[in-house]
XYZ file of C-alpha atoms in Angstrom:
208
model
C 0.201 0.178 0.132
C 2.478 2.217 1.133
C 4.215 1.888 -2.733
C 1.166 2.376 -4.263
C 0.033 5.639 -2.504
C 3.231 6.927 -3.704
C 3.162 5.985 -7.272
C -0.328 7.448 -6.704
C 0.993 10.756 -5.768
C 4.393 10.658 -8.408
C 1.688 10.339 -11.249
C -0.552 12.762 -9.840
C 2.661 15.257 -9.874
C 3.762 14.375 -13.338
C 0.609 14.942 -14.842
C 0.050 18.252 -12.827
C 4.138 19.182 -14.325
C 2.733 17.887 -18.051
C 0.193 20.466 -17.861
C 1.612 23.045 -16.600
C 4.608 22.516 -19.495
C 1.705 22.055 -22.202
C 0.206 25.021 -20.893
C 0.328 28.305 -23.815
C 1.450 30.620 -21.354
C 4.520 28.425 -20.640
C 7.374 29.037 -22.679
C 9.158 26.527 -24.340
C 12.488 25.346 -22.054
C 14.777 24.775 -25.198
C 14.598 28.645 -25.590
C 15.924 29.065 -22.345
C 19.642 29.185 -21.454
C 20.739 27.504 -18.441
C 23.385 30.095 -16.672
C 25.614 29.032 -13.433
C 25.804 31.681 -11.093
C 27.651 30.605 -8.515
C 30.703 28.605 -9.194
C 33.366 27.313 -6.163
C 35.698 24.986 -6.016
C 35.023 23.887 -2.785
C 33.108 21.015 -1.658
C 29.460 21.424 -1.438
C 27.677 20.034 1.444
C 24.016 20.606 -0.491
C 24.989 19.984 -3.695
C 26.225 16.689 -2.395
C 23.332 15.286 -0.786
C 20.938 16.405 -3.894
C 23.035 14.298 -6.312
C 23.055 11.615 -3.608
C 26.573 11.655 -3.337
C 27.471 11.812 -7.463
C 28.588 15.812 -7.666
C 31.250 16.986 -4.798
C 31.564 20.491 -5.895
C 30.453 22.929 -8.570
C 33.153 24.181 -10.132
C 34.268 25.066 -13.758
C 35.476 21.565 -14.776
C 31.754 20.412 -13.933
C 29.899 22.755 -15.134
C 30.027 22.113 -18.963
C 29.672 18.496 -18.473
C 26.490 18.743 -16.471
C 25.043 21.590 -17.750
C 25.381 20.000 -21.459
C 22.262 20.071 -23.250
C 23.724 18.443 -26.756
C 25.833 15.511 -27.142
C 29.689 15.844 -28.195
C 30.645 16.542 -32.018
C 31.666 13.322 -32.236
C 28.450 11.521 -31.168
C 26.475 13.737 -33.428
C 27.762 12.812 -36.662
C 27.859 9.410 -35.662
C 24.570 9.921 -35.078
C 23.690 11.739 -38.422
C 25.591 8.734 -39.889
C 23.588 6.039 -38.602
C 20.098 7.780 -39.416
C 21.251 8.515 -43.238
C 22.005 4.947 -43.843
C 18.676 3.335 -42.317
C 17.028 6.049 -44.681
C 19.028 4.261 -47.111
C 17.604 0.821 -45.977
C 14.353 -0.128 -47.497
C 11.515 -1.504 -45.591
C 11.989 -5.122 -46.610
C 15.375 -5.323 -46.103
C 14.613 -3.931 -42.561
C 12.441 -6.183 -41.756
C 14.622 -9.113 -42.793
C 16.787 -7.589 -40.617
C 15.027 -7.084 -37.976
C 13.512 -11.177 -38.364
C 17.095 -12.076 -38.605
C 18.382 -10.270 -35.586
C 15.125 -11.688 -33.055
C 16.273 -14.917 -34.650
C 19.736 -14.562 -33.565
C 18.356 -13.316 -30.115
C 16.207 -16.426 -29.934
C 19.105 -19.076 -30.175
C 20.951 -17.308 -28.208
C 18.661 -17.335 -25.346
C 17.591 -21.176 -26.052
C 21.825 -22.429 -25.901
C 21.633 -20.289 -22.396
C 18.829 -21.565 -21.196
C 20.070 -25.033 -22.053
C 22.912 -24.232 -20.441
C 21.906 -23.465 -16.869
C 19.444 -26.410 -17.229
C 22.391 -28.526 -17.616
C 24.251 -27.426 -15.581
C 21.701 -27.737 -12.637
C 21.011 -30.824 -13.651
C 24.541 -31.747 -13.194
C 24.556 -29.991 -10.023
C 21.935 -32.105 -9.065
C 23.274 -34.934 -10.100
C 26.771 -34.497 -8.278
C 24.532 -33.558 -5.097
C 22.701 -36.556 -4.686
C 23.647 -39.517 -3.068
C 24.687 -42.674 -4.660
C 24.723 -45.196 -1.900
C 23.270 -46.360 0.954
C 25.840 -45.308 4.380
C 23.798 -48.337 6.418
C 24.220 -51.004 4.080
C 28.186 -49.540 3.378
C 28.709 -49.459 7.144
C 27.317 -52.725 7.303
C 29.336 -54.861 4.403
C 32.352 -53.008 6.366
C 31.584 -54.152 9.457
C 30.530 -57.644 8.592
C 34.137 -57.631 6.504
C 36.569 -56.524 8.434
C 35.228 -57.968 11.675
C 32.478 -60.689 11.150
C 29.888 -58.398 12.595
C 25.975 -60.351 11.512
C 27.536 -63.544 10.320
C 26.233 -66.619 11.441
C 27.975 -69.359 13.096
C 27.098 -72.233 11.997
C 28.740 -73.454 9.311
C 27.444 -76.335 6.528
C 28.116 -79.867 6.935
C 31.830 -81.115 5.438
C 33.288 -77.375 5.753
C 35.304 -78.371 8.499
C 38.751 -78.239 8.293
C 39.956 -82.108 8.426
C 37.382 -84.440 7.493
C 37.461 -88.369 8.278
C 37.319 -91.084 5.792
C 34.212 -92.659 7.972
C 32.329 -89.628 7.811
C 29.674 -90.068 5.703
C 30.480 -86.832 4.023
C 33.675 -87.926 2.965
C 32.475 -91.707 1.867
C 30.166 -89.795 -0.638
C 33.160 -87.682 -1.769
C 35.376 -90.528 -1.861
C 32.587 -92.960 -3.496
C 31.913 -90.230 -6.584
C 36.167 -90.075 -7.017
C 36.501 -93.665 -7.070
C 33.995 -94.037 -9.871
C 35.669 -91.110 -12.226
C 37.829 -92.503 -15.335
C 41.401 -91.408 -15.406
C 42.750 -89.331 -18.284
C 46.090 -89.078 -18.614
C 47.133 -86.373 -20.339
C 50.218 -85.824 -22.681
C 52.951 -84.360 -20.026
C 51.610 -84.980 -17.280
C 52.510 -87.739 -14.845
C 50.679 -91.484 -15.340
C 49.367 -91.396 -11.563
C 47.826 -88.372 -11.069
C 45.215 -88.514 -8.015
C 41.171 -87.355 -9.346
C 40.413 -83.803 -9.207
C 36.725 -82.949 -8.478
C 35.940 -79.397 -9.116
C 39.558 -78.473 -9.213
C 40.550 -79.404 -5.718
C 42.460 -82.681 -5.218
C 40.536 -85.488 -3.090
C 42.624 -87.993 -1.260
C 42.287 -91.386 -2.880
C 40.042 -94.247 -0.986
C 41.756 -95.180 2.598
C 43.591 -92.459 2.820
C 42.004 -89.810 4.700
C 43.580 -86.250 4.239
C 42.257 -82.082 3.552
C 40.593 -80.718 0.698
């Protein structure tokens, strides 16, 4: 509400000023000349306050710039040249140039927005966590300290197996039924192999 009230106040003052300037009895401002009455090289606090700190002094050096009503001669020449060049271009050519410029600006804006989206998505991907810390900690604890592992071992998984045990008898029986095929360059006497593990001969208890 305060901003709207201030805006309404400024709008009313501008309308009043426009009415005063458009009145027939008001002389044209372009026919008026502004003459500085007081020039001083000393710091003026009032001017500092009015100009919000932009003009500390009102001296002979700054007066020509601040009271200038026309641009520099070089700028005037450039502006005249631009106006002349613009007058030579036909409306169709000007419209094509406008469309080309708008297309270039649209493509540039699309590229900028695409790069912004990619950078945002890349940042999100980098910040997104790809693992579960609880599972990782549990796995490390199980591998390093055996935490959470069962103490029960499957049958036949002990260190030494006696020939009289059922598991050993089954292994020895299956080993005795296997056919030994001598390989070239290998010794004739080979112990039977079962799944890559050397099995002791019947009657010879051993480890596997």
